[in-house]
mmCIF file with all atom_site columns, C-alpha atoms in Angstrom:
data_model
loop_
_atom_site.group_PDB
_atom_site.id
_atom_site.type_symbol
_atom_site.label_atom_id
_atom_site.label_alt_id
_atom_site.label_comp_id
_atom_site.label_asym_id
_atom_site.label_entity_id
_atom_site.label_seq_id
_atom_site.pdbx_PDB_ins_code
_atom_site.Cartn_x
_atom_site.Cartn_y
_atom_site.Cartn_z
_atom_site.occupancy
_atom_site.B_iso_or_equiv
_atom_site.pdbx_formal_charge
_atom_site.auth_seq_id
_atom_site.auth_comp_id
_atom_site.auth_asym_id
_atom_site.auth_atom_id
_atom_site.pdbx_PDB_model_num
ATOM 1   C CA . ASP A 1 1   ? 56.231 82.942  147.850 1.00 62.00 ? 1   ASP A CA 1
ATOM 2   C CA . SER A 1 2   ? 54.441 82.850  150.710 1.00 65.00 ? 2   SER A CA 1
ATOM 3   C CA . ASP A 1 3   ? 52.302 86.214  150.079 1.00 69.00 ? 3   ASP A CA 1
ATOM 4   C CA . HIS A 1 4   ? 50.958 84.533  146.706 1.00 71.00 ? 4   HIS A CA 1
ATOM 5   C CA . VAL A 1 5   ? 48.980 81.969  148.214 1.00 69.00 ? 5   VAL A CA 1
ATOM 6   C CA . ASN A 1 6   ? 46.433 84.120  149.936 1.00 62.00 ? 6   ASN A CA 1
ATOM 7   C CA . GLY A 1 7   ? 43.761 82.186  151.284 1.00 69.00 ? 7   GLY A CA 1
ATOM 8   C CA . LEU A 1 8   ? 44.507 78.845  150.095 1.00 74.00 ? 8   LEU A CA 1
ATOM 9   C CA . ARG A 1 9   ? 46.059 77.844  153.243 1.00 74.00 ? 9   ARG A CA 1
ATOM 10  C CA . VAL A 1 10  ? 42.950 78.681  155.156 1.00 73.00 ? 10  VAL A CA 1
ATOM 11  C CA . PHE A 1 11  ? 40.918 76.773  152.561 1.00 74.00 ? 11  PHE A CA 1
ATOM 12  C CA . LEU A 1 12  ? 42.967 73.741  153.184 1.00 77.00 ? 12  LEU A CA 1
ATOM 13  C CA . SER A 1 13  ? 42.735 73.733  156.705 1.00 76.00 ? 13  SER A CA 1
ATOM 14  C CA . ARG A 1 14  ? 38.993 74.164  156.637 1.00 74.00 ? 14  ARG A CA 1
ATOM 15  C CA . LYS A 1 15  ? 38.663 71.135  154.303 1.00 71.00 ? 15  LYS A CA 1
ATOM 16  C CA . GLN A 1 16  ? 40.859 69.539  156.891 1.00 68.00 ? 16  GLN A CA 1
ATOM 17  C CA . HIS A 1 17  ? 38.405 70.016  159.579 1.00 65.00 ? 17  HIS A CA 1
ATOM 18  C CA . GLU A 1 18  ? 34.881 70.072  157.402 1.00 59.00 ? 18  GLU A CA 1
ATOM 19  C CA . SER A 1 19  ? 34.137 73.334  159.009 1.00 44.00 ? 19  SER A CA 1
ATOM 20  C CA . SER A 1 20  ? 34.501 75.400  155.963 1.00 47.00 ? 20  SER A CA 1
ATOM 21  C CA . CYS A 1 21  ? 31.863 77.770  155.104 1.00 50.00 ? 21  CYS A CA 1
ATOM 22  C CA . LEU A 1 22  ? 32.690 77.516  151.101 1.00 49.00 ? 22  LEU A CA 1
ATOM 23  C CA . LYS A 1 23  ? 30.459 75.022  149.631 1.00 51.00 ? 23  LYS A CA 1
ATOM 24  C CA . ASN A 1 24  ? 32.625 73.604  146.896 1.00 50.00 ? 24  ASN A CA 1
ATOM 25  C CA . THR A 1 25  ? 35.411 72.248  149.147 1.00 49.00 ? 25  THR A CA 1
ATOM 26  C CA . SER A 1 26  ? 34.133 68.835  148.863 1.00 53.00 ? 26  SER A CA 1
ATOM 27  C CA . GLU A 1 27  ? 34.739 68.905  144.984 1.00 65.00 ? 27  GLU A CA 1
ATOM 28  C CA . VAL A 1 28  ? 38.418 69.672  145.578 1.00 68.00 ? 28  VAL A CA 1
ATOM 29  C CA . GLU A 1 29  ? 40.065 66.203  144.648 1.00 69.00 ? 29  GLU A CA 1
ATOM 30  C CA . ASN A 1 30  ? 43.843 67.140  143.422 1.00 70.00 ? 30  ASN A CA 1
ATOM 31  C CA . LEU A 1 31  ? 46.135 69.486  144.374 1.00 70.00 ? 31  LEU A CA 1
ATOM 32  C CA . LEU A 1 32  ? 49.365 69.586  141.934 1.00 65.00 ? 32  LEU A CA 1
ATOM 33  C CA . VAL A 1 33  ? 52.610 70.709  143.819 1.00 66.00 ? 33  VAL A CA 1
ATOM 34  C CA . ILE A 1 34  ? 55.279 71.640  141.066 1.00 62.00 ? 34  ILE A CA 1
ATOM 35  C CA . ALA A 1 35  ? 58.709 71.770  142.708 1.00 60.00 ? 35  ALA A CA 1
ATOM 36  C CA . PRO A 1 36  ? 62.136 72.473  141.126 1.00 58.00 ? 36  PRO A CA 1
ATOM 37  C CA . ILE A 1 37  ? 64.201 69.517  140.519 1.00 55.00 ? 37  ILE A CA 1
ATOM 38  C CA . PRO A 1 38  ? 66.661 68.679  143.477 1.00 55.00 ? 38  PRO A CA 1
ATOM 39  C CA . GLU A 1 39  ? 70.071 70.198  143.044 1.00 53.00 ? 39  GLU A CA 1
ATOM 40  C CA . THR A 1 40  ? 68.964 73.137  140.604 1.00 52.00 ? 40  THR A CA 1
ATOM 41  C CA . PRO A 1 41  ? 69.675 76.671  141.779 1.00 49.00 ? 41  PRO A CA 1
ATOM 42  C CA . SER A 1 42  ? 65.864 77.163  142.957 1.00 51.00 ? 42  SER A CA 1
ATOM 43  C CA . SER A 1 43  ? 65.182 73.843  144.724 1.00 50.00 ? 43  SER A CA 1
ATOM 44  C CA . ARG A 1 44  ? 65.640 75.152  148.220 1.00 49.00 ? 44  ARG A CA 1
ATOM 45  C CA . ASP A 1 45  ? 63.178 77.900  147.430 1.00 53.00 ? 45  ASP A CA 1
ATOM 46  C CA . TRP A 1 46  ? 59.923 75.426  147.635 1.00 58.00 ? 46  TRP A CA 1
ATOM 47  C CA . ASN A 1 47  ? 59.026 75.225  151.551 1.00 68.00 ? 47  ASN A CA 1
ATOM 48  C CA . MET A 1 48  ? 55.689 76.924  150.622 1.00 70.00 ? 48  MET A CA 1
ATOM 49  C CA . GLN A 1 49  ? 54.722 74.122  148.104 1.00 72.00 ? 49  GLN A CA 1
ATOM 50  C CA . MET A 1 50  ? 55.491 71.380  150.397 1.00 74.00 ? 50  MET A CA 1
ATOM 51  C CA . LYS A 1 51  ? 53.214 73.084  153.386 1.00 77.00 ? 51  LYS A CA 1
ATOM 52  C CA . LEU A 1 52  ? 50.636 73.425  150.705 1.00 77.00 ? 52  LEU A CA 1
ATOM 53  C CA . ARG A 1 53  ? 51.119 69.731  149.847 1.00 77.00 ? 53  ARG A CA 1
ATOM 54  C CA . ASP A 1 54  ? 51.129 68.618  153.490 1.00 81.00 ? 54  ASP A CA 1
ATOM 55  C CA . LEU A 1 55  ? 48.000 70.413  154.239 1.00 79.00 ? 55  LEU A CA 1
ATOM 56  C CA . GLY A 1 56  ? 46.098 68.930  150.936 1.00 78.00 ? 56  GLY A CA 1
ATOM 57  C CA . THR A 1 57  ? 47.366 65.546  152.089 1.00 80.00 ? 57  THR A CA 1
ATOM 58  C CA . LYS A 1 58  ? 45.746 65.830  155.694 1.00 79.00 ? 58  LYS A CA 1
ATOM 59  C CA . ALA A 1 59  ? 42.474 67.218  154.118 1.00 75.00 ? 59  ALA A CA 1
ATOM 60  C CA . ASN A 1 60  ? 42.385 63.795  151.966 1.00 77.00 ? 60  ASN A CA 1
ATOM 61  C CA . ILE A 1 61  ? 43.050 65.528  148.988 1.00 77.00 ? 61  ILE A CA 1
ATOM 62  C CA . HIS A 1 62  ? 45.543 63.726  146.324 1.00 72.00 ? 62  HIS A CA 1
ATOM 63  C CA . ALA A 1 63  ? 48.690 66.172  146.462 1.00 67.00 ? 63  ALA A CA 1
ATOM 64  C CA . PRO A 1 64  ? 51.334 64.417  144.106 1.00 63.00 ? 64  PRO A CA 1
ATOM 65  C CA . GLU A 1 65  ? 54.773 66.055  143.408 1.00 62.00 ? 65  GLU A CA 1
ATOM 66  C CA . ARG A 1 66  ? 55.645 66.736  140.081 1.00 62.00 ? 66  ARG A CA 1
ATOM 67  C CA . PHE A 1 67  ? 59.184 68.117  139.424 1.00 60.00 ? 67  PHE A CA 1
ATOM 68  C CA . GLN A 1 68  ? 59.840 70.420  136.782 1.00 63.00 ? 68  GLN A CA 1
ATOM 69  C CA . ASP A 1 69  ? 63.193 72.337  135.492 1.00 63.00 ? 69  ASP A CA 1
ATOM 70  C CA . PRO A 1 70  ? 62.582 75.633  135.711 1.00 59.00 ? 70  PRO A CA 1
ATOM 71  C CA . ALA A 1 71  ? 64.530 76.547  132.658 1.00 61.00 ? 71  ALA A CA 1
ATOM 72  C CA . SER A 1 72  ? 61.645 74.773  130.897 1.00 68.00 ? 72  SER A CA 1
ATOM 73  C CA . ILE A 1 73  ? 59.141 77.343  132.016 1.00 77.00 ? 73  ILE A CA 1
ATOM 74  C CA . LYS A 1 74  ? 59.701 80.002  129.217 1.00 82.00 ? 74  LYS A CA 1
ATOM 75  C CA . GLN A 1 75  ? 57.740 82.338  127.165 1.00 91.00 ? 75  GLN A CA 1
ATOM 76  C CA . GLY A 1 76  ? 55.567 80.345  124.973 1.00 90.00 ? 76  GLY A CA 1
ATOM 77  C CA . ALA A 1 77  ? 55.540 77.212  126.591 1.00 88.00 ? 77  ALA A CA 1
ATOM 78  C CA . LEU A 1 78  ? 52.316 75.071  127.062 1.00 89.00 ? 78  LEU A CA 1
ATOM 79  C CA . LEU A 1 79  ? 52.308 73.864  130.450 1.00 84.00 ? 79  LEU A CA 1
ATOM 80  C CA . PHE A 1 80  ? 49.030 72.575  130.650 1.00 83.00 ? 80  PHE A CA 1
ATOM 81  C CA . SER A 1 81  ? 46.474 71.345  128.245 1.00 88.00 ? 81  SER A CA 1
ATOM 82  C CA . ASP A 1 82  ? 43.075 69.356  129.005 1.00 87.00 ? 82  ASP A CA 1
ATOM 83  C CA . LYS A 1 83  ? 39.720 69.038  127.126 1.00 89.00 ? 83  LYS A CA 1
ATOM 84  C CA . ASP A 1 84  ? 36.593 67.290  127.857 1.00 85.00 ? 84  ASP A CA 1
ATOM 85  C CA . GLU A 1 85  ? 35.502 65.387  124.850 1.00 81.00 ? 85  GLU A CA 1
ATOM 86  C CA . ASP A 1 86  ? 31.672 65.370  126.005 1.00 83.00 ? 86  ASP A CA 1
ATOM 87  C CA . SER A 1 87  ? 31.156 69.085  126.570 1.00 80.00 ? 87  SER A CA 1
ATOM 88  C CA . GLU A 1 88  ? 33.922 70.279  124.635 1.00 81.00 ? 88  GLU A CA 1
ATOM 89  C CA . CYS A 1 89  ? 35.090 72.453  127.390 1.00 91.00 ? 89  CYS A CA 1
ATOM 90  C CA . SER A 1 90  ? 38.707 73.126  127.541 1.00 93.00 ? 90  SER A CA 1
ATOM 91  C CA . VAL A 1 91  ? 41.771 74.433  129.565 1.00 92.00 ? 91  VAL A CA 1
ATOM 92  C CA . GLN A 1 92  ? 45.181 75.435  128.646 1.00 93.00 ? 92  GLN A CA 1
ATOM 93  C CA . ILE A 1 93  ? 47.610 77.422  130.609 1.00 91.00 ? 93  ILE A CA 1
ATOM 94  C CA . LYS A 1 94  ? 50.502 79.240  128.429 1.00 93.00 ? 94  LYS A CA 1
ATOM 95  C CA . CYS A 1 95  ? 53.967 80.703  129.690 1.00 92.00 ? 95  CYS A CA 1
ATOM 96  C CA . ILE A 1 96  ? 54.015 84.648  129.115 1.00 94.00 ? 96  ILE A CA 1
ATOM 97  C CA . LEU A 1 97  ? 56.886 85.567  131.051 1.00 92.00 ? 97  LEU A CA 1
ATOM 98  C CA . PRO A 1 98  ? 59.825 85.006  131.508 1.00 88.00 ? 98  PRO A CA 1
ATOM 99  C CA . THR A 1 99  ? 61.717 84.945  128.262 1.00 87.00 ? 99  THR A CA 1
ATOM 100 C CA . GLU A 1 100 ? 64.337 82.427  127.671 1.00 81.00 ? 100 GLU A CA 1
ATOM 101 C CA . THR A 1 101 ? 67.024 85.118  127.997 1.00 81.00 ? 101 THR A CA 1
ATOM 102 C CA . ASN A 1 102 ? 65.723 86.281  131.475 1.00 80.00 ? 102 ASN A CA 1
ATOM 103 C CA . ASN A 1 103 ? 65.007 82.679  132.653 1.00 77.00 ? 103 ASN A CA 1
ATOM 104 C CA . GLN A 1 104 ? 68.692 82.024  132.583 1.00 78.00 ? 104 GLN A CA 1
ATOM 105 C CA . LYS A 1 105 ? 69.405 85.562  134.169 1.00 79.00 ? 105 LYS A CA 1
ATOM 106 C CA . ALA A 1 106 ? 67.359 84.701  137.066 1.00 77.00 ? 106 ALA A CA 1
ATOM 107 C CA . LEU A 1 107 ? 68.995 81.228  137.405 1.00 76.00 ? 107 LEU A CA 1
ATOM 108 C CA . ASP A 1 108 ? 72.125 82.669  137.409 1.00 82.00 ? 108 ASP A CA 1
ATOM 109 C CA . LEU A 1 109 ? 71.361 85.405  139.869 1.00 80.00 ? 109 LEU A CA 1
ATOM 110 C CA . ILE A 1 110 ? 69.818 82.839  142.280 1.00 75.00 ? 110 ILE A CA 1
ATOM 111 C CA . GLU A 1 111 ? 73.253 80.726  141.889 1.00 78.00 ? 111 GLU A CA 1
ATOM 112 C CA . LYS A 1 112 ? 75.328 83.678  142.561 1.00 81.00 ? 112 LYS A CA 1
ATOM 113 C CA . ASN A 1 113 ? 73.501 85.189  145.754 1.00 78.00 ? 113 ASN A CA 1
ATOM 114 C CA . ARG A 1 114 ? 72.984 81.638  147.395 1.00 74.00 ? 114 ARG A CA 1
ATOM 115 C CA . GLY A 1 115 ? 71.778 82.387  150.896 1.00 69.00 ? 115 GLY A CA 1
ATOM 116 C CA . ARG A 1 116 ? 70.769 86.051  150.478 1.00 71.00 ? 116 ARG A CA 1
ATOM 117 C CA . VAL A 1 117 ? 67.546 87.647  150.232 1.00 64.00 ? 117 VAL A CA 1
ATOM 118 C CA . LEU A 1 118 ? 67.061 88.775  146.309 1.00 66.00 ? 118 LEU A CA 1
ATOM 119 C CA . THR A 1 119 ? 65.225 91.913  146.058 1.00 63.00 ? 119 THR A CA 1
ATOM 120 C CA . ASP A 1 120 ? 65.582 92.621  142.511 1.00 68.00 ? 120 ASP A CA 1
ATOM 121 C CA . ILE A 1 121 ? 64.485 88.909  141.209 1.00 73.00 ? 121 ILE A CA 1
ATOM 122 C CA . ASN A 1 122 ? 61.054 89.953  140.663 1.00 71.00 ? 122 ASN A CA 1
ATOM 123 C CA . ARG A 1 123 ? 61.392 91.569  137.166 1.00 72.00 ? 123 ARG A CA 1
ATOM 124 C CA . PHE A 1 124 ? 62.021 87.740  136.102 1.00 76.00 ? 124 PHE A CA 1
ATOM 125 C CA . GLY A 1 125 ? 58.708 86.501  137.605 1.00 77.00 ? 125 GLY A CA 1
ATOM 126 C CA . LEU A 1 126 ? 56.471 84.012  135.838 1.00 84.00 ? 126 LEU A CA 1
ATOM 127 C CA . VAL A 1 127 ? 53.276 85.310  134.238 1.00 92.00 ? 127 VAL A CA 1
ATOM 128 C CA . LEU A 1 128 ? 50.570 82.911  133.165 1.00 92.00 ? 128 LEU A CA 1
ATOM 129 C CA . LEU A 1 129 ? 47.675 82.930  130.593 1.00 95.00 ? 129 LEU A CA 1
ATOM 130 C CA . CYS A 1 130 ? 44.879 80.552  131.052 1.00 94.00 ? 130 CYS A CA 1
ATOM 131 C CA . ILE A 1 131 ? 42.507 80.284  128.467 1.00 95.00 ? 131 ILE A CA 1
ATOM 132 C CA . CYS A 1 132 ? 39.016 78.562  129.603 1.00 94.00 ? 132 CYS A CA 1
ATOM 133 C CA . THR A 1 133 ? 36.997 77.681  126.617 1.00 94.00 ? 133 THR A CA 1
ATOM 134 C CA . THR A 1 134 ? 33.036 76.339  127.054 1.00 91.00 ? 134 THR A CA 1
ATOM 135 C CA . SER A 1 135 ? 30.418 75.959  124.238 1.00 87.00 ? 135 SER A CA 1
ATOM 136 C CA . GLU A 1 136 ? 28.974 79.586  125.062 1.00 90.00 ? 136 GLU A CA 1
ATOM 137 C CA . LYS A 1 137 ? 32.458 81.526  125.773 1.00 92.00 ? 137 LYS A CA 1
ATOM 138 C CA . THR A 1 138 ? 36.059 81.696  125.851 1.00 94.00 ? 138 THR A CA 1
ATOM 139 C CA . PHE A 1 139 ? 37.421 83.069  129.103 1.00 95.00 ? 139 PHE A CA 1
ATOM 140 C CA . ASN A 1 140 ? 40.861 84.358  129.403 1.00 96.00 ? 140 ASN A CA 1
ATOM 141 C CA . LEU A 1 141 ? 42.599 85.035  132.713 1.00 96.00 ? 141 LEU A CA 1
ATOM 142 C CA . LEU A 1 142 ? 45.948 86.219  133.480 1.00 96.00 ? 142 LEU A CA 1
ATOM 143 C CA . PHE A 1 143 ? 48.034 85.634  136.391 1.00 93.00 ? 143 PHE A CA 1
ATOM 144 C CA . THR A 1 144 ? 51.134 88.176  136.771 1.00 93.00 ? 144 THR A CA 1
ATOM 145 C CA . GLY A 1 145 ? 52.979 87.447  140.026 1.00 87.00 ? 145 GLY A CA 1
ATOM 146 C CA . ASP A 1 146 ? 55.538 89.931  140.799 1.00 88.00 ? 146 ASP A CA 1
ATOM 147 C CA . ALA A 1 147 ? 56.545 90.738  137.224 1.00 90.00 ? 147 ALA A CA 1
ATOM 148 C CA . ASP A 1 148 ? 57.016 94.315  135.792 1.00 90.00 ? 148 ASP A CA 1
ATOM 149 C CA . GLY A 1 149 ? 53.563 95.820  134.248 1.00 92.00 ? 149 GLY A CA 1
ATOM 150 C CA . LYS A 1 150 ? 55.585 97.266  131.152 1.00 92.00 ? 150 LYS A CA 1
ATOM 151 C CA . ASP A 1 151 ? 57.493 93.819  130.373 1.00 91.00 ? 151 ASP A CA 1
ATOM 152 C CA . ILE A 1 152 ? 53.894 92.137  130.676 1.00 94.00 ? 152 ILE A CA 1
ATOM 153 C CA . ILE A 1 153 ? 52.157 94.359  128.239 1.00 95.00 ? 153 ILE A CA 1
ATOM 154 C CA . GLN A 1 154 ? 55.324 93.823  125.711 1.00 93.00 ? 154 GLN A CA 1
ATOM 155 C CA . ALA A 1 155 ? 55.194 90.132  126.249 1.00 94.00 ? 155 ALA A CA 1
ATOM 156 C CA . LEU A 1 156 ? 51.706 89.842  125.223 1.00 95.00 ? 156 LEU A CA 1
ATOM 157 C CA . MET A 1 157 ? 52.009 91.650  122.326 1.00 95.00 ? 157 MET A CA 1
ATOM 158 C CA . ASP A 1 158 ? 55.408 89.519  121.486 1.00 94.00 ? 158 ASP A CA 1
ATOM 159 C CA . CYS A 1 159 ? 53.216 86.433  121.915 1.00 93.00 ? 159 CYS A CA 1
ATOM 160 C CA . ASN A 1 160 ? 49.979 87.945  119.639 1.00 93.00 ? 160 ASN A CA 1
ATOM 161 C CA . TYR A 1 161 ? 47.903 88.611  122.884 1.00 93.00 ? 161 TYR A CA 1
ATOM 162 C CA . GLY A 1 162 ? 47.716 92.230  123.091 1.00 88.00 ? 162 GLY A CA 1
ATOM 163 C CA . LYS A 1 163 ? 44.480 92.816  121.584 1.00 87.00 ? 163 LYS A CA 1
ATOM 164 C CA . ILE A 1 164 ? 42.818 90.136  123.775 1.00 90.00 ? 164 ILE A CA 1
ATOM 165 C CA . LYS A 1 165 ? 40.174 91.431  126.352 1.00 92.00 ? 165 LYS A CA 1
ATOM 166 C CA . PHE A 1 166 ? 40.533 89.731  129.755 1.00 95.00 ? 166 PHE A CA 1
ATOM 167 C CA . ASP A 1 167 ? 37.810 88.365  132.101 1.00 95.00 ? 167 ASP A CA 1
ATOM 168 C CA . TYR A 1 168 ? 40.144 88.180  135.175 1.00 94.00 ? 168 TYR A CA 1
ATOM 169 C CA . VAL A 1 169 ? 43.779 89.857  136.129 1.00 95.00 ? 169 VAL A CA 1
ATOM 170 C CA . ASP A 1 170 ? 45.728 89.957  139.049 1.00 92.00 ? 170 ASP A CA 1
ATOM 171 C CA . ILE A 1 171 ? 47.518 93.401  139.515 1.00 93.00 ? 171 ILE A CA 1
ATOM 172 C CA . PRO A 1 172 ? 51.561 92.588  139.497 1.00 92.00 ? 172 PRO A CA 1
ATOM 173 C CA . HIS A 1 173 ? 53.437 92.752  142.748 1.00 89.00 ? 173 HIS A CA 1
ATOM 174 C CA . HIS A 1 174 ? 50.573 93.567  144.984 1.00 86.00 ? 174 HIS A CA 1
ATOM 175 C CA . GLY A 1 175 ? 50.275 96.880  143.301 1.00 88.00 ? 175 GLY A CA 1
ATOM 176 C CA . SER A 1 176 ? 53.837 98.049  143.708 1.00 89.00 ? 176 SER A CA 1
ATOM 177 C CA . LYS A 1 177 ? 55.137 101.405 142.592 1.00 88.00 ? 177 LYS A CA 1
ATOM 178 C CA . ASN A 1 178 ? 58.332 99.685  141.297 1.00 86.00 ? 178 ASN A CA 1
ATOM 179 C CA . ASN A 1 179 ? 56.216 97.467  138.823 1.00 87.00 ? 179 ASN A CA 1
ATOM 180 C CA . ASN A 1 180 ? 54.727 100.161 136.826 1.00 88.00 ? 180 ASN A CA 1
ATOM 181 C CA . PRO A 1 181 ? 50.919 99.442  138.315 1.00 89.00 ? 181 PRO A CA 1
ATOM 182 C CA . LYS A 1 182 ? 49.368 102.499 136.401 1.00 91.00 ? 182 LYS A CA 1
ATOM 183 C CA . TYR A 1 183 ? 50.557 102.014 133.120 1.00 93.00 ? 183 TYR A CA 1
ATOM 184 C CA . PHE A 1 184 ? 49.715 98.055  133.214 1.00 93.00 ? 184 PHE A CA 1
ATOM 185 C CA . ILE A 1 185 ? 46.157 98.972  134.474 1.00 92.00 ? 185 ILE A CA 1
ATOM 186 C CA . GLU A 1 186 ? 45.945 101.686 131.923 1.00 92.00 ? 186 GLU A CA 1
ATOM 187 C CA . LYS A 1 187 ? 46.773 99.239  129.118 1.00 93.00 ? 187 LYS A CA 1
ATOM 188 C CA . MET A 1 188 ? 44.488 96.251  130.052 1.00 92.00 ? 188 MET A CA 1
ATOM 189 C CA . GLU A 1 189 ? 41.533 95.485  128.559 1.00 92.00 ? 189 GLU A CA 1
ATOM 190 C CA . CYS A 1 190 ? 39.795 93.469  131.280 1.00 92.00 ? 190 CYS A CA 1
ATOM 191 C CA . SER A 1 191 ? 36.367 93.362  133.040 1.00 91.00 ? 191 SER A CA 1
ATOM 192 C CA . MET A 1 192 ? 37.522 92.171  136.383 1.00 93.00 ? 192 MET A CA 1
ATOM 193 C CA . PHE A 1 193 ? 40.684 93.394  138.438 1.00 92.00 ? 193 PHE A CA 1
ATOM 194 C CA . LEU A 1 194 ? 42.127 91.354  141.739 1.00 90.00 ? 194 LEU A CA 1
ATOM 195 C CA . LEU A 1 195 ? 44.527 93.463  144.089 1.00 87.00 ? 195 LEU A CA 1
ATOM 196 C CA . SER A 1 196 ? 45.915 90.617  146.230 1.00 84.00 ? 196 SER A CA 1
ATOM 197 C CA . THR A 1 197 ? 47.807 92.595  149.105 1.00 80.00 ? 197 THR A CA 1
ATOM 198 C CA . ASN A 1 198 ? 47.639 92.504  152.826 1.00 72.00 ? 198 ASN A CA 1
ATOM 199 C CA . GLY A 1 199 ? 48.527 96.385  152.876 1.00 70.00 ? 199 GLY A CA 1
ATOM 200 C CA . ALA A 1 200 ? 52.060 95.765  154.089 1.00 72.00 ? 200 ALA A CA 1
ATOM 201 C CA . HIS A 1 201 ? 55.161 97.527  152.412 1.00 76.00 ? 201 HIS A CA 1
ATOM 202 C CA . GLY A 1 202 ? 53.396 100.560 150.812 1.00 77.00 ? 202 GLY A CA 1
ATOM 203 C CA . HIS A 1 203 ? 51.157 98.183  148.845 1.00 82.00 ? 203 HIS A CA 1
ATOM 204 C CA . PRO A 1 204 ? 49.190 99.004  146.894 1.00 86.00 ? 204 PRO A CA 1
ATOM 205 C CA . SER A 1 205 ? 50.694 102.364 145.975 1.00 89.00 ? 205 SER A CA 1
ATOM 206 C CA . SER A 1 206 ? 49.067 105.574 145.019 1.00 89.00 ? 206 SER A CA 1
ATOM 207 C CA . PRO A 1 207 ? 49.639 105.366 141.184 1.00 89.00 ? 207 PRO A CA 1
ATOM 208 C CA . CYS A 1 208 ? 47.875 101.698 141.455 1.00 90.00 ? 208 CYS A CA 1
ATOM 209 C CA . ILE A 1 209 ? 45.051 103.134 143.395 1.00 88.00 ? 209 ILE A CA 1
ATOM 210 C CA . GLU A 1 210 ? 44.413 105.931 141.197 1.00 90.00 ? 210 GLU A CA 1
ATOM 211 C CA . ALA A 1 211 ? 44.340 103.736 138.229 1.00 90.00 ? 211 ALA A CA 1
ATOM 212 C CA . ILE A 1 212 ? 42.031 101.658 139.785 1.00 88.00 ? 212 ILE A CA 1
ATOM 213 C CA . ILE A 1 213 ? 39.482 104.595 140.543 1.00 89.00 ? 213 ILE A CA 1
ATOM 214 C CA . ASP A 1 214 ? 39.728 105.314 136.615 1.00 89.00 ? 214 ASP A CA 1
ATOM 215 C CA . LYS A 1 215 ? 38.836 101.687 136.027 1.00 87.00 ? 215 LYS A CA 1
ATOM 216 C CA . LEU A 1 216 ? 36.199 101.747 138.540 1.00 85.00 ? 216 LEU A CA 1
ATOM 217 C CA . ASN A 1 217 ? 34.712 104.878 136.750 1.00 85.00 ? 217 ASN A CA 1
ATOM 218 C CA . CYS A 1 218 ? 34.584 102.862 133.625 1.00 86.00 ? 218 CYS A CA 1
ATOM 219 C CA . GLY A 1 219 ? 32.471 99.914  134.649 1.00 87.00 ? 219 GLY A CA 1
ATOM 220 C CA . CYS A 1 220 ? 35.191 97.388  135.699 1.00 89.00 ? 220 CYS A CA 1
ATOM 221 C CA . LYS A 1 221 ? 35.086 95.262  138.624 1.00 90.00 ? 221 LYS A CA 1
ATOM 222 C CA . VAL A 1 222 ? 38.262 95.328  141.086 1.00 87.00 ? 222 VAL A CA 1
ATOM 223 C CA . PHE A 1 223 ? 38.446 93.144  144.295 1.00 86.00 ? 223 PHE A CA 1
ATOM 224 C CA . THR A 1 224 ? 40.722 93.224  147.203 1.00 82.00 ? 224 THR A CA 1
ATOM 225 C CA . THR A 1 225 ? 42.243 90.969  149.562 1.00 76.00 ? 225 THR A CA 1
ATOM 226 C CA . TYR A 1 226 ? 42.076 93.169  152.174 1.00 67.00 ? 226 TYR A CA 1
ATOM 227 C CA . ARG A 1 227 ? 39.908 96.209  153.468 1.00 62.00 ? 227 ARG A CA 1
ATOM 228 C CA . SER A 1 228 ? 41.528 99.547  153.691 1.00 51.00 ? 228 SER A CA 1
ATOM 229 C CA . VAL A 1 229 ? 40.903 103.272 153.816 1.00 47.00 ? 229 VAL A CA 1
ATOM 230 C CA . TYR A 1 230 ? 40.333 102.986 150.119 1.00 46.00 ? 230 TYR A CA 1
ATOM 231 C CA . ASP A 1 231 ? 37.179 100.865 150.419 1.00 46.00 ? 231 ASP A CA 1
#
């Protein structure tokens, strides 16, 4: 969705015009665009991926397409793995949600409601765990999309990651009250949270803000993508 790419479009546009104030833009060599296989229920929902691909191409970044069956992205799947033999650094990306059952329910819901705006598809959202290992430390990052906070906590326990302390976690669904943000934030052991939202649609919710304040008082760092009265 367009509300999940945040500054990536700006980043690529600046790279294109070589006017970026971000020093590391020159290090970007590849932008992998994962698109649904044509003629699958979700193949119509990838306009944003194509826009990012076009921006990457204009910025002289290699932006190949990789078609993937949405049904193959399910709990426990290893989506990416790479290791540098010289430094022994490695990166793995694993799927925490959806489960195989919920994935099929989501695809059925999309097929049944073609042409309609779906408001209850979020509970089947994609949640990814990224594990980055160096010679000195292992970094655990959790990307939660629009999934439900309680579902994520349960899924982490089901995948034997319930006791992990995370270095980075983005708060589900922009802090929406409908995704149990307070429960999620209270249960997560994390040193850094990100609240990604533009302040629209009542996001972040009051329960989310209350939980964030409690985490700040405990020494956690919390970053937001916009300024508000809470700053």
